[in-house]
mmCIF file of C-alpha atoms in Angstrom:
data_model
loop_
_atom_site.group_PDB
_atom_site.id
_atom_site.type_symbol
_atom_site.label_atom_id
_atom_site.label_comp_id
_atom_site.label_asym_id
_atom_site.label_seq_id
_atom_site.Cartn_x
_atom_site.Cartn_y
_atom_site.Cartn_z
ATOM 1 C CA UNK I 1 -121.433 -35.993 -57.096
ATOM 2 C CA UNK I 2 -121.918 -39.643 -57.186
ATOM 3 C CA UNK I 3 -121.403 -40.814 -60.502
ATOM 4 C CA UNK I 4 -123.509 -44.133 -61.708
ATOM 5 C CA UNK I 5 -122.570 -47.083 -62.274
ATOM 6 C CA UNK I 6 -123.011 -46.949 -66.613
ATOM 7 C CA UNK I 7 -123.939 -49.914 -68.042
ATOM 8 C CA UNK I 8 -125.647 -48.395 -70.944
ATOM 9 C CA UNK I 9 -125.101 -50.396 -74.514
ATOM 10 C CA UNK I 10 -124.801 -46.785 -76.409
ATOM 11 C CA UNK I 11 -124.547 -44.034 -76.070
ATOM 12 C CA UNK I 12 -122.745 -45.049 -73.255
ATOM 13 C CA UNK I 13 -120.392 -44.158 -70.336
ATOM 14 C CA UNK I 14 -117.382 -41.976 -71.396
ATOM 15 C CA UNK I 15 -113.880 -41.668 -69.536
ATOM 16 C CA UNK I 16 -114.419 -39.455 -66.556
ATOM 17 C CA UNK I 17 -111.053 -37.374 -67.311
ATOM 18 C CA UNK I 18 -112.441 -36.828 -71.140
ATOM 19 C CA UNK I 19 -115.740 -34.990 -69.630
ATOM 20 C CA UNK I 20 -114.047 -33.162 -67.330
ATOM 21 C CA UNK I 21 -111.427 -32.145 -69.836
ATOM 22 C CA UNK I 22 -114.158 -31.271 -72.241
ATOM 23 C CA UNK I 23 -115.748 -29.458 -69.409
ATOM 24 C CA UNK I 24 -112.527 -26.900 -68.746
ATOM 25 C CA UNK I 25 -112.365 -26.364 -72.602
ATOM 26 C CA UNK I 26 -116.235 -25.725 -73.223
ATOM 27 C CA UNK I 27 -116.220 -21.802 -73.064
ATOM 28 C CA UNK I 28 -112.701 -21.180 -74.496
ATOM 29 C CA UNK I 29 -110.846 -23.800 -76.548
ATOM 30 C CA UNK I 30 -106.949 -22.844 -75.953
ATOM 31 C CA UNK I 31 -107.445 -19.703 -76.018
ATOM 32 C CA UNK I 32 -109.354 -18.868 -78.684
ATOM 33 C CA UNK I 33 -112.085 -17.246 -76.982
ATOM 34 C CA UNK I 34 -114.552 -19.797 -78.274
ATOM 35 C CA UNK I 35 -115.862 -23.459 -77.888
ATOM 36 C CA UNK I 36 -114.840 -26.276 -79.900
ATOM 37 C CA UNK I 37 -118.741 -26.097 -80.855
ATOM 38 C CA UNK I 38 -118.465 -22.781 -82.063
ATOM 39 C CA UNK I 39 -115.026 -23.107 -84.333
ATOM 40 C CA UNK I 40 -115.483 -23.263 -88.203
ATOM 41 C CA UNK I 41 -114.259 -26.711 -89.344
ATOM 42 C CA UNK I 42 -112.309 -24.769 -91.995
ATOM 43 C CA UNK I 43 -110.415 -23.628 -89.050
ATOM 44 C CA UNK I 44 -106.678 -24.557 -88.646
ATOM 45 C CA UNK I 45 -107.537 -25.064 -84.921
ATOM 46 C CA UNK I 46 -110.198 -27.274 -85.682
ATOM 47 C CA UNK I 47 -107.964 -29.150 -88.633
ATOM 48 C CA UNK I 48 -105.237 -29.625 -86.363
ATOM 49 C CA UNK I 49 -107.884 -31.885 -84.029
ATOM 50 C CA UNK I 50 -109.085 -33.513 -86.620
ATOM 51 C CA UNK I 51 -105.637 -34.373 -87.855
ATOM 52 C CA UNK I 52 -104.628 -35.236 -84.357
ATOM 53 C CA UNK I 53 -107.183 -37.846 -83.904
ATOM 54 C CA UNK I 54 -106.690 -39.661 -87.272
ATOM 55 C CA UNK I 55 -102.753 -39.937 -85.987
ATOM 56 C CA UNK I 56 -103.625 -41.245 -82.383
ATOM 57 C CA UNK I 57 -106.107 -43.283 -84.200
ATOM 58 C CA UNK I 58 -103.673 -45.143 -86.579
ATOM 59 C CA UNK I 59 -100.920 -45.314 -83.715
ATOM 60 C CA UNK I 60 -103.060 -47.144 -81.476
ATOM 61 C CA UNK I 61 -104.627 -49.434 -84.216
ATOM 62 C CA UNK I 62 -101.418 -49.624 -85.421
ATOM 63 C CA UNK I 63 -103.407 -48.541 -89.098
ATOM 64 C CA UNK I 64 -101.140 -49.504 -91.948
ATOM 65 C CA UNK I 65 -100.406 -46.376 -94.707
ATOM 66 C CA UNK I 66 -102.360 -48.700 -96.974
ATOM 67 C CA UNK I 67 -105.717 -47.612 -95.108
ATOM 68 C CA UNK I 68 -107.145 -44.107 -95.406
ATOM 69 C CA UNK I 69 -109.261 -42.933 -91.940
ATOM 70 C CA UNK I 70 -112.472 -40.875 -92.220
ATOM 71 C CA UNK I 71 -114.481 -39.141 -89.706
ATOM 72 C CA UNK I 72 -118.431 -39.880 -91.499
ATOM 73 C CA UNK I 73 -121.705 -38.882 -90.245
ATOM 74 C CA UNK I 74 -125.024 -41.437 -90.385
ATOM 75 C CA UNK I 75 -123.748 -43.738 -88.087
ATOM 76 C CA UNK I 76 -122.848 -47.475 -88.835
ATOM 77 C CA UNK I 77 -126.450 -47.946 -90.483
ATOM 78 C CA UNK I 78 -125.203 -45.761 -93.447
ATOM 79 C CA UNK I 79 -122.070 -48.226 -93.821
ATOM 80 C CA UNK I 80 -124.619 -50.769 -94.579
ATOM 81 C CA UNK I 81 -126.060 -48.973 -97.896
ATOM 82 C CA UNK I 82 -122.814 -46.961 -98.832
ATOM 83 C CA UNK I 83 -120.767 -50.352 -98.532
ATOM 84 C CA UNK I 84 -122.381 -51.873 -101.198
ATOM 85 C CA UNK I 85 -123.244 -48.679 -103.230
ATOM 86 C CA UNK I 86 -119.109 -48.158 -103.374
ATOM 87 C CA UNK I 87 -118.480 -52.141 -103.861
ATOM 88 C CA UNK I 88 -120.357 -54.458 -104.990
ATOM 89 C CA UNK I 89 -120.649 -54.823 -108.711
ATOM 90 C CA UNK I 90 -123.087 -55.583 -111.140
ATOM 91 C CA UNK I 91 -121.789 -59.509 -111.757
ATOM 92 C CA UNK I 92 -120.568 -59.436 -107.888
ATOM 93 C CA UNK I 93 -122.029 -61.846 -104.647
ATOM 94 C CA UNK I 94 -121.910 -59.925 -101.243
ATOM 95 C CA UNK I 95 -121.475 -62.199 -98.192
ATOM 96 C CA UNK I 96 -122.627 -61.523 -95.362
ATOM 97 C CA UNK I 97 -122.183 -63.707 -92.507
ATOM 98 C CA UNK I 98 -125.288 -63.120 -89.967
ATOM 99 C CA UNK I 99 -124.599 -63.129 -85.905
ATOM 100 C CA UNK I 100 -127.373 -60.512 -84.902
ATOM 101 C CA UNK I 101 -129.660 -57.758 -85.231
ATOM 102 C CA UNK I 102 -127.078 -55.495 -86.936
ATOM 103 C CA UNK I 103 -125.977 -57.942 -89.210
ATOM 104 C CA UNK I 104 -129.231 -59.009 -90.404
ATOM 105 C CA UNK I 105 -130.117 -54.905 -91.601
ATOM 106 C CA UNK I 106 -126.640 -55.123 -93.256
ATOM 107 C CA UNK I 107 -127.554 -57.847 -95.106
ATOM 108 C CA UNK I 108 -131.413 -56.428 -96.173
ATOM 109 C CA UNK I 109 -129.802 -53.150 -97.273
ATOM 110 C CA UNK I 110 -127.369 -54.478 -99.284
ATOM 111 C CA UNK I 111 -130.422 -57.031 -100.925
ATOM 112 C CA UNK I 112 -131.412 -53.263 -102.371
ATOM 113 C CA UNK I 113 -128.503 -52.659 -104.102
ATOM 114 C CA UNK I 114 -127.154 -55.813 -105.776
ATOM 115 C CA UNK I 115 -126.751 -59.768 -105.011
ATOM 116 C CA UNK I 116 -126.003 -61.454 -102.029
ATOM 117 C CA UNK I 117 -125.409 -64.550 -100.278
ATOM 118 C CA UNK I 118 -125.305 -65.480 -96.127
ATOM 119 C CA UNK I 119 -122.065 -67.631 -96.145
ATOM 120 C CA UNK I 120 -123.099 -68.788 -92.546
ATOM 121 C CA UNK I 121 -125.195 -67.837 -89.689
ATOM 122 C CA UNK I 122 -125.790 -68.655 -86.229
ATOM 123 C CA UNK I 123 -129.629 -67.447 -86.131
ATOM 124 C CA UNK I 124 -130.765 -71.257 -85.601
ATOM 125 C CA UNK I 125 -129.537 -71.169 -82.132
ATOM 126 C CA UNK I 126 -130.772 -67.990 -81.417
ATOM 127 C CA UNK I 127 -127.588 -66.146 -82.303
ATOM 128 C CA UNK I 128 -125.915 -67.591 -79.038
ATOM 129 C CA UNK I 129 -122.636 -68.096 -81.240
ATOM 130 C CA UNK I 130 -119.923 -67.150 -83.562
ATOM 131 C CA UNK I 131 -119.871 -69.793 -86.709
ATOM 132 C CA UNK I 132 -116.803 -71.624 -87.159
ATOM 133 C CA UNK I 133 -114.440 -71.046 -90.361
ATOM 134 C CA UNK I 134 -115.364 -74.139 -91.564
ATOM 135 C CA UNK I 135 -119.092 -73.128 -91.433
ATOM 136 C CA UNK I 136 -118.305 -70.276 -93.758
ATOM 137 C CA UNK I 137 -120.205 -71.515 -97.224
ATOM 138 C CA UNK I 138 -118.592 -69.307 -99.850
ATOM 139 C CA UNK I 139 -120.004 -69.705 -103.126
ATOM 140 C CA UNK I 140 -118.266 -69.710 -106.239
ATOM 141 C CA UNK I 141 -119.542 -66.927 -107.985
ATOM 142 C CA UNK I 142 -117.448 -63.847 -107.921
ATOM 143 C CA UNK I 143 -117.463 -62.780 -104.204
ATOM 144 C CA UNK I 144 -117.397 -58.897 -103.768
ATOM 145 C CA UNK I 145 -116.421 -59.404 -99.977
ATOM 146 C CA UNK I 146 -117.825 -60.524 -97.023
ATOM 147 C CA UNK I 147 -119.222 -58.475 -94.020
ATOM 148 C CA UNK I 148 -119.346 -59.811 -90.326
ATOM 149 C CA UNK I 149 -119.987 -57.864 -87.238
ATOM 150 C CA UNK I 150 -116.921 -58.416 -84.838
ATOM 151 C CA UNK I 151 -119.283 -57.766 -81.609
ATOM 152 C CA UNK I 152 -123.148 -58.570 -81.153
ATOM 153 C CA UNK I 153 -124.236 -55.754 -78.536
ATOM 154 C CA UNK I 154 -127.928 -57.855 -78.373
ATOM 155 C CA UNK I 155 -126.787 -61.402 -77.610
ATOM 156 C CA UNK I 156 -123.299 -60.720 -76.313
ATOM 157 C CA UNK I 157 -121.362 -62.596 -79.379
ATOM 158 C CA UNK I 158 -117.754 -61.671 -80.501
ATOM 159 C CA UNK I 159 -115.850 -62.746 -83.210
ATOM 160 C CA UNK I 160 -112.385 -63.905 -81.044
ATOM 161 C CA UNK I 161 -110.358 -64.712 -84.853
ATOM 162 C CA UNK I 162 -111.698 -63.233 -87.925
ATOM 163 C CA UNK I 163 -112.010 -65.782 -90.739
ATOM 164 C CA UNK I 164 -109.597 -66.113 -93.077
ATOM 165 C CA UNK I 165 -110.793 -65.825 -96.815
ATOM 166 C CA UNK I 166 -108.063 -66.368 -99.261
ATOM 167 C CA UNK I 167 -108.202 -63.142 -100.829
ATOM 168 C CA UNK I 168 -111.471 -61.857 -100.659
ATOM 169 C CA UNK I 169 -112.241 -58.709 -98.851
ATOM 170 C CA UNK I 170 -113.044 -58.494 -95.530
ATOM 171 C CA UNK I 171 -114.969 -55.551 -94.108
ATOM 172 C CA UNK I 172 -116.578 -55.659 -90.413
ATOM 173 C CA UNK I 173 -118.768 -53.297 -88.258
ATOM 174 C CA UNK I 174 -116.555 -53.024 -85.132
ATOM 175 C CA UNK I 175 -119.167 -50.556 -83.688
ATOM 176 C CA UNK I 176 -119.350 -52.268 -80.261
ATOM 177 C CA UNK I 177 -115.969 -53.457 -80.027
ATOM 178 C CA UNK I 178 -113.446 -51.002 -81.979
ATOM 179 C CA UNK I 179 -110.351 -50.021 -79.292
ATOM 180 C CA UNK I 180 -111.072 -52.822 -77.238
ATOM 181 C CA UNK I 181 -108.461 -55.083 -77.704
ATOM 182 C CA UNK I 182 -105.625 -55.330 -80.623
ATOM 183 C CA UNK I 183 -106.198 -55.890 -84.155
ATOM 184 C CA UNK I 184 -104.192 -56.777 -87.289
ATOM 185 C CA UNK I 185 -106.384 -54.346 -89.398
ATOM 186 C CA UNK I 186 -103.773 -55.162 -92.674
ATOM 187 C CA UNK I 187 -106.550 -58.293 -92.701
ATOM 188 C CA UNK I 188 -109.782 -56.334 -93.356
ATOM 189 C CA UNK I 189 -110.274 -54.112 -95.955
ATOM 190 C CA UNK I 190 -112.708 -51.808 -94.281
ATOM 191 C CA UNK I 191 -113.293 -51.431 -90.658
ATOM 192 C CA UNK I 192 -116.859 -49.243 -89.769
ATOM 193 C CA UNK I 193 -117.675 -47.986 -86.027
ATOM 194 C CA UNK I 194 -120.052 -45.576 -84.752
ATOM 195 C CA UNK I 195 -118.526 -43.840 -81.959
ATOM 196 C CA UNK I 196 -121.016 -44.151 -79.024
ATOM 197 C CA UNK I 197 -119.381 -47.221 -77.553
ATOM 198 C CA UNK I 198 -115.727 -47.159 -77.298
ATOM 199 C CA UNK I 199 -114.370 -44.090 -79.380
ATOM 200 C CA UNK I 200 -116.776 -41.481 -77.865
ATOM 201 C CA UNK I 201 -120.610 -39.288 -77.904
ATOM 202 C CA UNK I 202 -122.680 -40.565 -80.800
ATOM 203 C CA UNK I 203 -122.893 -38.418 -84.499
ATOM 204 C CA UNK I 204 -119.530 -39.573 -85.947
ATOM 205 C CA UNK I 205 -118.556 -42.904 -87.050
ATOM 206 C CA UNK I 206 -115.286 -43.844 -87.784
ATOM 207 C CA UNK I 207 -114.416 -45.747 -91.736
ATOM 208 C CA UNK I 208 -110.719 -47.561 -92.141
ATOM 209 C CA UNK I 209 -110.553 -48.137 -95.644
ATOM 210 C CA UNK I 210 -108.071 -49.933 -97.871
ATOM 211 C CA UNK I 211 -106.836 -47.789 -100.844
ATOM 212 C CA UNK I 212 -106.847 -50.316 -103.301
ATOM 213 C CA UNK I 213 -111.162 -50.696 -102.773
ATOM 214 C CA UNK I 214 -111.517 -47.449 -104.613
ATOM 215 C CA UNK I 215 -110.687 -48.170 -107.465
ATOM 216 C CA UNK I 216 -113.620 -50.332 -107.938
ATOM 217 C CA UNK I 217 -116.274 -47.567 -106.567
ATOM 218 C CA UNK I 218 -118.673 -47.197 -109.967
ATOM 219 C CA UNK I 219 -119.414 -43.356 -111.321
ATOM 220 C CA UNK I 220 -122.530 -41.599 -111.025
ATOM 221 C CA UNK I 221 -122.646 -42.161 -107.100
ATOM 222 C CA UNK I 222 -124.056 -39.391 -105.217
ATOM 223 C CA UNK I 223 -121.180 -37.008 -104.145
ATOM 224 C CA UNK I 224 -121.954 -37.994 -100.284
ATOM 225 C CA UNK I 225 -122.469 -41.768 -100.946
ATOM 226 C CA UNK I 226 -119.018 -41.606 -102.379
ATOM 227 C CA UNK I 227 -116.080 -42.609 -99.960
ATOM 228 C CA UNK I 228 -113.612 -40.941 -102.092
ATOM 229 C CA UNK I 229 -115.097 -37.375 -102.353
ATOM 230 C CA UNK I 230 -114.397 -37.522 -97.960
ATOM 231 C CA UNK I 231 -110.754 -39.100 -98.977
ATOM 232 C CA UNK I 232 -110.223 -36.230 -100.873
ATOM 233 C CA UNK I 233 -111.644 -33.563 -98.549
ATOM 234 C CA UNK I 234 -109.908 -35.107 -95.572
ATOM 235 C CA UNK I 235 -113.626 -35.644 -94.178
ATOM 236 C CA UNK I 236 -114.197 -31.978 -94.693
ATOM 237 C CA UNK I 237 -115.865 -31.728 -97.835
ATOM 238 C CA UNK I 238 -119.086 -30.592 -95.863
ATOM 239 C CA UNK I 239 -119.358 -29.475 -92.145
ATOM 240 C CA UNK I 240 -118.455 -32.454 -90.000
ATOM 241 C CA UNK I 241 -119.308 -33.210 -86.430
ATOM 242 C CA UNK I 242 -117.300 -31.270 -84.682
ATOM 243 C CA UNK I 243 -117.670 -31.892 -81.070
ATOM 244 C CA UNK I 244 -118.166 -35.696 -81.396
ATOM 245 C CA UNK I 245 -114.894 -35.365 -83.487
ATOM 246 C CA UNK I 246 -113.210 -33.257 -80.312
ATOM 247 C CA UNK I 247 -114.432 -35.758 -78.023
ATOM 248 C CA UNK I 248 -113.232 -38.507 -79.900
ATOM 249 C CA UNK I 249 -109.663 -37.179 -80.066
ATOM 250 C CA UNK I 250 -109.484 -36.548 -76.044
ATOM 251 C CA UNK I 251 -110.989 -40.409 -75.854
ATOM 252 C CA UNK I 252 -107.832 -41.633 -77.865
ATOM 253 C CA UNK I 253 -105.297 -39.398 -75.639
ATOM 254 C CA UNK I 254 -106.925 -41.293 -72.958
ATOM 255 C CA UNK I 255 -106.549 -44.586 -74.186
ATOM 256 C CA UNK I 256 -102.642 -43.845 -74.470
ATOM 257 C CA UNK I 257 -102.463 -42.329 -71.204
ATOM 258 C CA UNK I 258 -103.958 -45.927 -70.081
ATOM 259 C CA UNK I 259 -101.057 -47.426 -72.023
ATOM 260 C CA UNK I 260 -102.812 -48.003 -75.407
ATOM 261 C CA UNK I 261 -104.684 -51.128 -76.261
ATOM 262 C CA UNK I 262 -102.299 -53.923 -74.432
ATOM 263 C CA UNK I 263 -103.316 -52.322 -71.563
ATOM 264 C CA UNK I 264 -106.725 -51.715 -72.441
ATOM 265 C CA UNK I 265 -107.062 -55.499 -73.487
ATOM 266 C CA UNK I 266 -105.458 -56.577 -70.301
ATOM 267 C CA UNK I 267 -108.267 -54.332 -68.157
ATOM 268 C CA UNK I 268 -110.864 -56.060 -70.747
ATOM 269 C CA UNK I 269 -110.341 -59.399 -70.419
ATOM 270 C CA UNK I 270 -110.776 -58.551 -66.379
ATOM 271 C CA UNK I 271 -113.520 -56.834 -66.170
ATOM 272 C CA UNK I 272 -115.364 -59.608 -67.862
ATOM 273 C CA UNK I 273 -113.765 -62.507 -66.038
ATOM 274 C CA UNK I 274 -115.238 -61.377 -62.907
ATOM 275 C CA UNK I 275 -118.692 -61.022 -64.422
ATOM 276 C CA UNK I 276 -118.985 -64.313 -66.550
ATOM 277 C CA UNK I 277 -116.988 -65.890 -62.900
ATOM 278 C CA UNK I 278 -120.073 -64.982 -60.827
ATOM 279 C CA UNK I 279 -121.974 -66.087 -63.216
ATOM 280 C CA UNK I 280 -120.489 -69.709 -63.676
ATOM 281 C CA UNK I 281 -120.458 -70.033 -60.051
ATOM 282 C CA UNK I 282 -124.034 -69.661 -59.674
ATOM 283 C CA UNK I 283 -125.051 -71.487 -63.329
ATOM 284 C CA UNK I 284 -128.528 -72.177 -61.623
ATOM 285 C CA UNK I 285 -129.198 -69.557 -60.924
ATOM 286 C CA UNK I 286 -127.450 -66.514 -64.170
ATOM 287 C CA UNK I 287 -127.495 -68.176 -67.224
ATOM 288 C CA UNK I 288 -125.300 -66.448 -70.031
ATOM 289 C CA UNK I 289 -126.877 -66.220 -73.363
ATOM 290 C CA UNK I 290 -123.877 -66.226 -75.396
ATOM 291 C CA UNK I 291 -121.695 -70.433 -75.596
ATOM 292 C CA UNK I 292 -118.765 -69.850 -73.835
ATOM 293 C CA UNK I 293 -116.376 -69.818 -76.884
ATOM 294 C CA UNK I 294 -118.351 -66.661 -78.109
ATOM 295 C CA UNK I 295 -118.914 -64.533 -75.158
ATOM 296 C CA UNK I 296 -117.860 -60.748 -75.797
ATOM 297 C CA UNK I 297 -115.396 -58.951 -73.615
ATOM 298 C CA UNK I 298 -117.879 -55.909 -74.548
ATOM 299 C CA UNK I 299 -121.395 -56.950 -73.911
ATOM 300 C CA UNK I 300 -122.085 -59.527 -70.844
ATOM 301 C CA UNK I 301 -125.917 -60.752 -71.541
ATOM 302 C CA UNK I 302 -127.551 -63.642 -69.185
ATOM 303 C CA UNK I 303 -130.783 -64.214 -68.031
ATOM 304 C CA UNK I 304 -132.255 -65.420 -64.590
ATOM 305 C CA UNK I 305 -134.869 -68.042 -63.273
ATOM 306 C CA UNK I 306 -137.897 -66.406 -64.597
ATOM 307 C CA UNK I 307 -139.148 -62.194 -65.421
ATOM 308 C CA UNK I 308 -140.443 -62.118 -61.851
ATOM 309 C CA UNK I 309 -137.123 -62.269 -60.296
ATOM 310 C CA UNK I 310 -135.291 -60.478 -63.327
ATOM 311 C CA UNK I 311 -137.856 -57.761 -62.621
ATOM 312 C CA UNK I 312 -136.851 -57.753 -58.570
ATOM 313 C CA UNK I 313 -133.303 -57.921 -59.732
ATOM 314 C CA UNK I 314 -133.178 -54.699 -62.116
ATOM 315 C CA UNK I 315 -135.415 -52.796 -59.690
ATOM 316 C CA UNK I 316 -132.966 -53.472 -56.683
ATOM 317 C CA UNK I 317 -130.162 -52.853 -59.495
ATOM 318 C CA UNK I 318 -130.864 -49.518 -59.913
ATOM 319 C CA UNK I 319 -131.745 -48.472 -56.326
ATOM 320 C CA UNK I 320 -128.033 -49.819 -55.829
ATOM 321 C CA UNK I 321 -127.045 -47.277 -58.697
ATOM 322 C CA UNK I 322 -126.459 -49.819 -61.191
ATOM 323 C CA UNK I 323 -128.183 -47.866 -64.733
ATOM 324 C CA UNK I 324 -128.296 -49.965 -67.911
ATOM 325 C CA UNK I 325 -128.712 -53.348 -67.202
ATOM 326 C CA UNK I 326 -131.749 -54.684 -68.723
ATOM 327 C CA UNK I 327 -131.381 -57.026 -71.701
ATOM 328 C CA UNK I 328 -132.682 -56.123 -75.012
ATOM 329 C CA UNK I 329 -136.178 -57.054 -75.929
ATOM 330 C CA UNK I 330 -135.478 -59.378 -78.169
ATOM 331 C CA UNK I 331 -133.225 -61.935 -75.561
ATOM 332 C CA UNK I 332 -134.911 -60.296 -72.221
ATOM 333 C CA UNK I 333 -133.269 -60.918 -69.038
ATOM 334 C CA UNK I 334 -130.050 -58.744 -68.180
ATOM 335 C CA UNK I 335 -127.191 -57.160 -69.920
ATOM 336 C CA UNK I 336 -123.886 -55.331 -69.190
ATOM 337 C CA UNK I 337 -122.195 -53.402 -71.387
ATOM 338 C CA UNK I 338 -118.531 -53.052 -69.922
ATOM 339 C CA UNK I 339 -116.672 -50.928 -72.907
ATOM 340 C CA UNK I 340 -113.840 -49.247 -72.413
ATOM 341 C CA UNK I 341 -114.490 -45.958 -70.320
ATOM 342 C CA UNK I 342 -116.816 -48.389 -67.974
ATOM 343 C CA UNK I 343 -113.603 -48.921 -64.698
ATOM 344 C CA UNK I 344 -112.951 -52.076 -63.266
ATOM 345 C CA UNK I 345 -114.406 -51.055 -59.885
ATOM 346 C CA UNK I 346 -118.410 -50.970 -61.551
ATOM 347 C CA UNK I 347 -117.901 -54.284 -62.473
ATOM 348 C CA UNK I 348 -116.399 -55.466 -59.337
ATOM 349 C CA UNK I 349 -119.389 -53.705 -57.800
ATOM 350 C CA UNK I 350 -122.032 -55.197 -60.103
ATOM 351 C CA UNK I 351 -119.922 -58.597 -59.563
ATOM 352 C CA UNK I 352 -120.591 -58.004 -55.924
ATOM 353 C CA UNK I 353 -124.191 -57.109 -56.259
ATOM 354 C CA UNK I 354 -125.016 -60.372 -58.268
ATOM 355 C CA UNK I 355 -123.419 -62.973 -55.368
ATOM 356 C CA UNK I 356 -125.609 -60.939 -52.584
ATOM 357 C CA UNK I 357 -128.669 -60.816 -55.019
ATOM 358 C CA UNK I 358 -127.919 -64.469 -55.280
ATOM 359 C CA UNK I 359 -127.144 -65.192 -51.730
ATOM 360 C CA UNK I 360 -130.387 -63.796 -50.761
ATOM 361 C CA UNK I 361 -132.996 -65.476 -53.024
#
């Protein structure tokens, strides 16, 4: 079978040794006679995965004991009401700096629950950048924390150094960019990620929280809304998801079969270089959305001469095999999405593809 070449912003392509490991284990899960599907999660052979991923988890993250790890369910949009819900007081300010989409429905969720203030933004230039740190406007009412989104899957924007905010907690949505490169999470407070990018199948999302925030969660929270009723129940106080949690755990022995995330940085960094390469070389002709300061090692956007010619070069695209690569609607033009599990030989090809399309106009 010829697999394609998965450009897909999420759900999106997935290690091909995790599927077909997942494949051997579907009918019989080490023995037990039954799939990982079909296991109750009060199980010890279900615990014991669960328990396995949260330790490759905070060995490749290199997760401080200060942070607790949850497996949730609701996906990052959840994060952006239970964040607040669990955090931000009655006399508190929630910043949120806006770089997107996905920060922008942070922000209007957490307008719901309590005050807030955008500390800095980018949307004036069409979100084609990451604001500085001296851009950051933090007011001097009592500041709850401040939210970014490390990656912008839309307009192809990552955060390359988190700001630095004297104190003040920092929490980010590393949805689209979680695993891909190192982190010093002892700097943010909470990290949130839905899985379908980098950690595996969509229904699980993935919460690294700092102890010391729950003190400050308020009673009379619904028991779900809560983050410490899942601290307590080890992310089993109801039925979790499973599978996407079994998936996730064979996409984390993967990553340290590739040699964790130095290695998985270093592969990264390449696979982009060629893309945002072709593209300089032919700057007349691919025009990347994102300043060059900002570009993401996770989401490649650019657009070309005009929609006739995008439209001839998606068609040809995916006649080539190339799936994925049409830009949102909101920026048009093209976009590849080149997370982890996507190998350095479909970007080579795609890399390939754009000098002939090129070549031939």
């Amino acid at each position: 079978m010829q697999r394609a070449y998965n450009f897909n912003a999420g759900p999106s392509a997935l290690p091909l040794p995790v599927l077909q490991k997942a494949q051997e284990e579907m009918v019989n899960y080490k023995g037990t006679g039954m799939s990982i599907m079909e296991l109750s999660h009060r199980s010890s052979t279900f615990e014991n995965v669960l328990n396995k991923a949260k330790d490759d988890l905070r060995t490749l993250m290199n997760i401080p004991d200060t942070h607790e790890i949850l497996f949730l369910q609701g996906g990052a949009s959840l994060q952006f009401s239970m964040i607040p819900m669990n955090f931000l007081g009655a006399e508190q300010v929630g910043g949120y700096v806006l770089t997107g989409a996905w920060s922008e429905k942070a922000l209007k969720e957490a307008q719901k629950l309590g005050q807030t203030a955008v500390i800095a933004s980018s949307k004036d230039n069409h979100y084609r950048s990451i604001p500085n740190q001296h851009e950051l406007q933090i007011p001097d009412q009592n500041m709850a924390y401040v939210h970014i989104t490390s990656n912008n899957t839309i307009y192809g924007t990552q955060w390359h150094e988190f700001p630095s905010l004297n104190g003040t907690d920092l929490i980010a949505d590393m949805s689209s960019d979680i695993l891909c490169r190192n982190v010093d999470v002892s700097k943010l407070s909470l990290i949130y990620a839905g899985a379908q990018k980098n950690l595996g199948p969509s229904g699980v999302t993935v919460v690294i929280i700092k102890k010391e925030l729950l003190s400050r969660i308020p009673t009379g929270l619904p028991t779900m809304l809560n983050y410490e009723t899942h601290i307590k129940n080890n992310s089993l106080y109801h039925t979790p998801p499973t599978f996407s949690i079994y998936m996730l755990s064979l996409v984390l022995e993967w990553v340290k079969q590739q040699g964790g995330l130095d290695a998985i940085e270093k592969q990264n960094e390449k696979k982009a270089s060629l893309l945002y390469e072709c593209m300089d070389m032919y700057n007349e002709f691919y025009t990347p959305h994102a300043e060059k300061d900002s570009r993401s090692l996770m989401n490649v956007t650019f657009t070309l001469p005009n929609k006739e010619v995008t439209s001839s070069f998606l068609q040809l695209a995916q006649e080539k095999g190339f799936v994925g690569l049409a830009g949102h609607r909101s920026v048009g033009g093209c976009r590849a999405s080149i997370y982890n599990a996507v190998p350095l030989e479909s970007c080579e090809a795609l890399a390939s593809f754009m000098e002939s399309f090129y070549k031939g106009q």
